[in-house]
Coordinates of C-alpha atoms in Angstrom, one line a residue:
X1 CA 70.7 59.8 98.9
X2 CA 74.4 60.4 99.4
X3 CA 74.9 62.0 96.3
X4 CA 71.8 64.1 97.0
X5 CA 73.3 65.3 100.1
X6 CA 76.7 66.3 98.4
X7 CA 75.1 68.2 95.9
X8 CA 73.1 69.9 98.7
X9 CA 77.0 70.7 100.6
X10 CA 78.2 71.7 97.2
X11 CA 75.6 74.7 96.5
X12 CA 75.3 75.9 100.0
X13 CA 79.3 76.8 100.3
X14 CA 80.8 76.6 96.9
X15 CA 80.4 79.8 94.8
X16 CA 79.3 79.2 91.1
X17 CA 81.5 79.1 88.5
X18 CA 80.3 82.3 87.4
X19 CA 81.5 84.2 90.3
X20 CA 85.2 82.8 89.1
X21 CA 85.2 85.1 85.9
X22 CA 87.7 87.9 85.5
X23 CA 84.4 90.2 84.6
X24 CA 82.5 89.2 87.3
X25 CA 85.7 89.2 89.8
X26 CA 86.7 93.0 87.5
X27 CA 90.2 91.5 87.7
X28 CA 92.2 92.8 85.3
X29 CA 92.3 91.7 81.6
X30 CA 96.1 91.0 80.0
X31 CA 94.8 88.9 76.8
X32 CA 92.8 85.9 76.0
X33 CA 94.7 83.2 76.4
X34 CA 95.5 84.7 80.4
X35 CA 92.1 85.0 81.2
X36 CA 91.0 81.6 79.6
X37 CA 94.0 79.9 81.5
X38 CA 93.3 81.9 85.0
X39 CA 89.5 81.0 84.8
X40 CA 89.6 77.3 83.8
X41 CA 91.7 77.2 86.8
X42 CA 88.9 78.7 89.0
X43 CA 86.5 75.8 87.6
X44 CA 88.9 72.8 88.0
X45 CA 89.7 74.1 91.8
X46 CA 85.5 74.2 92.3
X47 CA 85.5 70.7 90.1
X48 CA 87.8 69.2 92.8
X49 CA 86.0 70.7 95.8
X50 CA 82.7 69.1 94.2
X51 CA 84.8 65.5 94.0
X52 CA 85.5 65.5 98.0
X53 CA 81.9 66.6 99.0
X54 CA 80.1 64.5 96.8
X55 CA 82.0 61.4 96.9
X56 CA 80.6 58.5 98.6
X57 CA 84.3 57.9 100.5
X58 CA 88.0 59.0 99.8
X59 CA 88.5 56.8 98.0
X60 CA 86.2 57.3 95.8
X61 CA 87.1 61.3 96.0
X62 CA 90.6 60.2 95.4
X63 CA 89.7 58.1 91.6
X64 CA 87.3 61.2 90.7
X65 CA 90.6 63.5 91.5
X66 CA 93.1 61.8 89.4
X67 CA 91.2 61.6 86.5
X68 CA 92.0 65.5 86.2
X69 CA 94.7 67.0 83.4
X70 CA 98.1 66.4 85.2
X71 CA 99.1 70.0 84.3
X72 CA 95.7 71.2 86.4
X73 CA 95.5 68.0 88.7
X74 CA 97.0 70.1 92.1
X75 CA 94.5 73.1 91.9
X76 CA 91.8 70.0 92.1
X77 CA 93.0 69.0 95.1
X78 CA 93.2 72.2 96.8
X79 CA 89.8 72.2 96.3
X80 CA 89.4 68.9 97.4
X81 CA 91.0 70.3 101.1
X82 CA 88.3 73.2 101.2
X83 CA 85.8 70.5 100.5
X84 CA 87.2 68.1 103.0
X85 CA 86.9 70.6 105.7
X86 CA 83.7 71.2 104.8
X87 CA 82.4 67.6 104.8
X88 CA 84.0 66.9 108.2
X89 CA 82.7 70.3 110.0
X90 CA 79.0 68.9 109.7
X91 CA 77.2 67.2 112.2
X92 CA 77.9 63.2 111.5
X93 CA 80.5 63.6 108.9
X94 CA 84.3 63.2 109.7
X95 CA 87.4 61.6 108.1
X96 CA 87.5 63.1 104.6
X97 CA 90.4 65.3 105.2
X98 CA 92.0 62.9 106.7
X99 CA 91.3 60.0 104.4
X100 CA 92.4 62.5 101.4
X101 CA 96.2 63.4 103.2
X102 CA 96.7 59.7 103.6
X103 CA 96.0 58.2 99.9
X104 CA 97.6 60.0 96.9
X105 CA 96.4 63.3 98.4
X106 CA 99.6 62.8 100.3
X107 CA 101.3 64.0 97.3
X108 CA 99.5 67.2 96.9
X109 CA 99.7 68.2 100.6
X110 CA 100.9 71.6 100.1
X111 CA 97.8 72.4 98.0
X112 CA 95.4 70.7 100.3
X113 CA 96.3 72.4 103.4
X114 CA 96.2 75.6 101.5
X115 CA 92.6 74.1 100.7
X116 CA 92.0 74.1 103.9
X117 CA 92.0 78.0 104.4
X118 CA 89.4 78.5 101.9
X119 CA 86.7 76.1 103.8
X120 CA 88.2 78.6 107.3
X121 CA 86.9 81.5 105.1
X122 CA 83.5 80.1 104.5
X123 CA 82.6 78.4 107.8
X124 CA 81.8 79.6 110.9
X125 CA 84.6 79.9 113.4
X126 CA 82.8 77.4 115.5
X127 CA 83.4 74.9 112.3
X128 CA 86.7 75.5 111.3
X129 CA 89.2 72.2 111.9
X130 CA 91.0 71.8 114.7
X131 CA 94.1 73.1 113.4
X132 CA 96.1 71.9 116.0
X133 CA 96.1 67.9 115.1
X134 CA 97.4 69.1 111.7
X135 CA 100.9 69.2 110.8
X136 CA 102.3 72.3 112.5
X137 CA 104.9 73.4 109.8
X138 CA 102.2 72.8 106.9
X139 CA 99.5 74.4 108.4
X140 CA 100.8 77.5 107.7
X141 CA 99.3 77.1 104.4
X142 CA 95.8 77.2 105.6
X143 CA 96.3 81.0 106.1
X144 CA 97.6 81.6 102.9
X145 CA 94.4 80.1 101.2
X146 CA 92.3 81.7 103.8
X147 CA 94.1 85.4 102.6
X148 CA 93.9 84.2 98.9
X149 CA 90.3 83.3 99.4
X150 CA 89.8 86.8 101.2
X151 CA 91.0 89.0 98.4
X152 CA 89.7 86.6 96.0
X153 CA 85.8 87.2 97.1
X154 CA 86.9 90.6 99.0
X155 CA 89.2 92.3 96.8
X156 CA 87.7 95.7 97.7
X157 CA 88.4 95.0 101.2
X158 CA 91.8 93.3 100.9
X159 CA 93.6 94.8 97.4
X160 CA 91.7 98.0 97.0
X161 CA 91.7 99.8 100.6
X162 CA 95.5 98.2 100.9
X163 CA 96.3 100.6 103.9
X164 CA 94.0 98.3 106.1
X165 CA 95.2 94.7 107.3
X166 CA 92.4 93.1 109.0
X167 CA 92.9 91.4 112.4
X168 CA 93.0 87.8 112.9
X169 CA 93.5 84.9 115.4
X170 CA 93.2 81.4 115.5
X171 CA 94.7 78.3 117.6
X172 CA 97.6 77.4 115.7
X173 CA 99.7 79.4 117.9
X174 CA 101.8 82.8 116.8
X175 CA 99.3 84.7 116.1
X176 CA 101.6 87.9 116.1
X177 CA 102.8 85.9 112.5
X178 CA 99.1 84.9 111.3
X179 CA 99.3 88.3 109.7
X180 CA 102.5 87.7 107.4
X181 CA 101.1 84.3 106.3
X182 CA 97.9 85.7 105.3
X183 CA 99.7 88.6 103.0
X184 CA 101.7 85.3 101.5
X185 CA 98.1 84.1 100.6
X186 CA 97.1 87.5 99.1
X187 CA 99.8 88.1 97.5
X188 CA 99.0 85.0 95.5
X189 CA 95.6 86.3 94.7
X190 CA 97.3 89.4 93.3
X191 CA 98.7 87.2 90.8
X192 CA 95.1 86.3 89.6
X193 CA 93.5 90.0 90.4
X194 CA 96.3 91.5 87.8
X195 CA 95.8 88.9 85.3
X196 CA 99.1 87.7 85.6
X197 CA 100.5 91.4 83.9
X198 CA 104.0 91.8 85.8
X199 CA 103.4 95.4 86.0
X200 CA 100.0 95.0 87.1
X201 CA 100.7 93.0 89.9
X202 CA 103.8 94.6 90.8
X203 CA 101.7 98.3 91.0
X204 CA 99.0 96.1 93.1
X205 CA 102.0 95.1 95.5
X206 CA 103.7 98.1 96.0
X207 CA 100.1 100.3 97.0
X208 CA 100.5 98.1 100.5
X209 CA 102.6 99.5 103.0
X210 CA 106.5 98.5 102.5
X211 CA 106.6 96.3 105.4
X212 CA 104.1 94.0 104.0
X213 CA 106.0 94.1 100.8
X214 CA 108.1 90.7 101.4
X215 CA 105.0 88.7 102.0
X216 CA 103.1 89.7 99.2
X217 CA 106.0 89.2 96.9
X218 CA 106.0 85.5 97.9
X219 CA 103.2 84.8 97.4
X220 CA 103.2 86.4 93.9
X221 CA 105.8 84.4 93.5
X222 CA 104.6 80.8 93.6
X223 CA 101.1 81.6 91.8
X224 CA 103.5 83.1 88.7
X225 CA 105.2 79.4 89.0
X226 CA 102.2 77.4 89.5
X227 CA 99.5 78.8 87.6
X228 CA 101.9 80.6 84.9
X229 CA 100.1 82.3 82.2
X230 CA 103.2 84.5 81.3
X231 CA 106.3 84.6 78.9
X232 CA 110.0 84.1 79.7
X233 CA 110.4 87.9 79.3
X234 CA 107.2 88.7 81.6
X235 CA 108.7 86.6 84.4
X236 CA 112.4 88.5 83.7
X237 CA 110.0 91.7 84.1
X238 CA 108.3 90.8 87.0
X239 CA 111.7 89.5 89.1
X240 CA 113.5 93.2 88.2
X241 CA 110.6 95.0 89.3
X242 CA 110.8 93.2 92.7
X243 CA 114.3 94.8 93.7
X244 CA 114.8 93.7 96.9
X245 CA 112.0 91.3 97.2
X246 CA 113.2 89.2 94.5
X247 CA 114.4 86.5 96.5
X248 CA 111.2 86.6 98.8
X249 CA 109.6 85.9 95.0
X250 CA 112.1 83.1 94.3
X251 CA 111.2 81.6 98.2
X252 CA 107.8 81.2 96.5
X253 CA 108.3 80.1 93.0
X254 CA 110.6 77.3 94.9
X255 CA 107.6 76.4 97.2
X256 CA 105.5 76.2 94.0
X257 CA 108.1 74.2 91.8
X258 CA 108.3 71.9 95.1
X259 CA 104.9 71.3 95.2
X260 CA 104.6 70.4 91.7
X261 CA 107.8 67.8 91.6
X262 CA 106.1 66.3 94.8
X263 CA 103.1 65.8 93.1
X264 CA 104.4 64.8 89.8
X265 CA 102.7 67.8 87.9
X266 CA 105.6 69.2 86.3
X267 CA 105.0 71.0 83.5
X268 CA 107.4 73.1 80.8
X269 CA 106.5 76.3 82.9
X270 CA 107.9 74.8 86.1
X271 CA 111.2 74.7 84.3
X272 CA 110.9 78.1 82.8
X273 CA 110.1 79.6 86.1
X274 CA 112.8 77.9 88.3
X275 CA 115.4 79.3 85.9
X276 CA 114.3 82.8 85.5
X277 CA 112.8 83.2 89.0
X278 CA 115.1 81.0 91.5
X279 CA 118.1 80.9 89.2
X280 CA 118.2 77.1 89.4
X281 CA 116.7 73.8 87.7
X282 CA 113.1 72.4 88.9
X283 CA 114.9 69.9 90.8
X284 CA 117.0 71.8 92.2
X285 CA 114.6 74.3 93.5
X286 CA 112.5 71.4 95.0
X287 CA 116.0 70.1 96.9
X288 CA 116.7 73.4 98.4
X289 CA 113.1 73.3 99.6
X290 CA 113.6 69.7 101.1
X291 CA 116.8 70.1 102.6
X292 CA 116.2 73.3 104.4
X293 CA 113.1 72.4 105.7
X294 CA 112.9 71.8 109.9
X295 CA 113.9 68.8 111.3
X296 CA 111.5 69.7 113.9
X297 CA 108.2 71.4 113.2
X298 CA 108.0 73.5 116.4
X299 CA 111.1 75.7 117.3
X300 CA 111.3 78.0 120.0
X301 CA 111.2 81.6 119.5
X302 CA 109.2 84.5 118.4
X303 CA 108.7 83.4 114.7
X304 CA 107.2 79.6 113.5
X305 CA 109.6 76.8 112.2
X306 CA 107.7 77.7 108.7
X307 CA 108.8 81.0 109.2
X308 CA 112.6 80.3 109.2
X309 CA 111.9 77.7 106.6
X310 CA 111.2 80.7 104.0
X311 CA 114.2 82.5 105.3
X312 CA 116.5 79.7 104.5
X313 CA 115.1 78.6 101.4
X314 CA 115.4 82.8 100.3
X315 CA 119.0 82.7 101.6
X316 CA 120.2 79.7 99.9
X317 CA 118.6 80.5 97.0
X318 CA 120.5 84.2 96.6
X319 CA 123.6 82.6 97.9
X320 CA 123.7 79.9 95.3
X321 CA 122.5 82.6 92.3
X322 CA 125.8 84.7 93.9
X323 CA 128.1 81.4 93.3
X324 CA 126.7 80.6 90.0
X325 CA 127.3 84.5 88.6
X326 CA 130.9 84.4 90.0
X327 CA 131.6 81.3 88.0
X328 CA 130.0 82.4 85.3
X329 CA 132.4 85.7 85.4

C-alpha cells in the first residue's frame, strides 16, 4: 500500500522524463555527448525525487540514494529535497526532509535545500515548508532551485521575455533580496538552456538587464562546475566572456566545488573547473568557502548573512588570483 501511495505522489508532481529532453525543453543543442550528459542528469535528479517519495522511511530513501554513480550521486539528492518537501506537505506525512538532512543527506545539504525550491515551485503556497525552522544561511538555496525550476519548465517566461522579473515573496525574511537569489537559480538553468555552449549561455546572460548580470553569472557558474559537459578551453571561453562578472562566476564554481568535496563527489571536472574558473585547487576552493562562511547565520543589515557570504568568497577569490599572478611575474 505504501509503495502504491508513493507511486501515486510521484506521478501527480513529478514531470516525466520526457519533459527533461533538450527537444522537448527546445534548449539548445552543442553536441551529443552535451545533451546525453545534461539529460541523464534530468533523469537521475527525477530518479532521486522517486527514492524520497516512495520509500517506506529515510532510511530506506537514504540506501536507495547511495546506490547512485558517485559522479551523479548529488543531483539524486536534490531531488530527494523536492521530494521530501513533497511527502511532508501532505495531510499525515511529515519527517522526510528532516530525516534525509540528518543521515548521510547531511552531506549533500547544499543540493537538498536547493531541492527544496523545486517542490516550492510545484505546491501550493499554502504547502510550501515552513522555511523558517530551516537553516537561515542555507535556505537561500531554496530560491535558487525554485528560479532554476522556473526557467527550467518556464523558459519562455523567465529566459525568453528577459526584460520581466517576476515578483516574489516568502517568509524567510529579506524579501527585497529574494529577487537576486532567484536570478542565482536561473542563471544555473541557463547553463542547461544553452547546452552548456559558453557563447550560448553568455548571449542568454547578457539579454537580461545589466544589473541582474552578477546573479546570473553565479549561478552559471556552479552548474558549469557541477554538471560540466565542457572542455578546458570552453570554460577559459566562458570566464573571458564574463569580464567583470568573472569572479561572481568563480563565487559559484567555488559553491559547486564545495558542495561536491562535502559530499565526497569529486570528480576530474571539479579539478578542471576550480583551476580555470576560481584560479585555485578543489580544496582550496572548498576552504575559502568554509572559512568565509558566517559565524552567525542572521546579521543585521539590509542584505542576508548568505549574501555577504558570496561577497567574501568573490573577494578572496580575486584577491588570492591577484597574489598568485604577482608571484608568478
Amino acid at each position: 500500500m505504501s509503495s502504491f501511495f508513493g507511486a501515486f505522489r510521484r506521478r501527480l508532481l513529478t514531470p516525466p522524463v520526457s519533459e527533461t529532453t533538450m527537444e522537448v525543453r527546445g534548449f539548445h543543442v552543442k553536441n551529443a555527448e552535451a545533451k546525453q550528459r545534461l539529460e541523464y542528469i534530468g533523469e537521475t535528479f527525477l530518479k532521486g525525487y522517486a527514492c524520497a517519495v516512495e520509500a517506506g522511511s529515510p532510511a530506506e530513501a537514504e540506501e536507495l540514494l547511495e546506490t547512485v554513480p558517485r559522479d551523479m550521486r548529488g543531483f539524486a539528492y536534490e531531488g530527494a529535497g523536492m521530494g521530501a518537501a513533497v511527502y511532508d506537505s501532505l495531510p499525515g506525512h511529515g519527517g522526510r526532509l528532516q530525516g534525509l538532512l540528518a543521515g548521510r543527506g547531511r552531506h549533500h545539504d547544499y543540493m537538498i535545500y536547493v531541492g527544496i525550491g523545486w517542490a516550492m515551485a510545484r505546491l501550493p503556497k499554502a504547502l510550501w515548508p515552513d522555511i523558517r525552522s530551516t537553516d537561515p544561511l542555507l535556505r537561500w538555496l531554496a530560491l535558487d532551485g525554485y528560479g532554476f525550476h522556473q526557467a527550467y519548465f518556464k523558459t519562455d517566461a523567465y529566459v525568453r521575455t528577459p526584460s520581466v522579473q517576476h515578483p516574489f515573496r516568502w517568509r524567510g525574511g529579506h524579501n527585497h533580496y529574494t529577487a537576486n537569489a532567484i536570478d542565482q537559480g536561473i542563471g544555473r538553468a541557463l547553463w542547461f538552456v544553452g547546452g552548456t555552449d559558453p557563447d550560448v549561455v553568455t548571449d542568454l546572460i547578457r539579454a537580461y538587464p545589466e544589473h541582474r548580470h552578477a546573479d546570473l553569472y553565479a549561478g552559471a557558474g556552479l552548474a558549469c562546475a557541477y554538471a560540466g559537459g565542457v572542455s578546458e578551453d570552453e570554460l577559459a571561453h566562458f570566464v573571458h566572456g564574463a569580464g567583470e562578472h568573472r569572479w561572481a562566476l568563480a563565487q559559484g564554481a567555488a559553491f559547486a566545488t564545495e558542495a561536491r568535496v562535502k559530499a565526497g563527489t569529486v570528480i576530474d571536472h571539479t579539478h578542471l573547473a576550480a583551476r580555470v574558473v576560481c584560479r585555485t585547487t578543489a580544496d582550496g576552493a572548498a576552504q575559502v568557502c568554509r572559512d568565509t562562511r558566517p559565524r552567525s547565520p542572521e546579521t543585521p543589515g539590509p542584505f542576508p548573512a548568505y549574501e555577504a557570504w558570496r561577497h567574501d568568497i568573490a573577494a578572496h577569490l580575486a584577491s588570492s588570483s591577484l597574489v598568485s599572478k604577482g608571484a608568478d611575474q
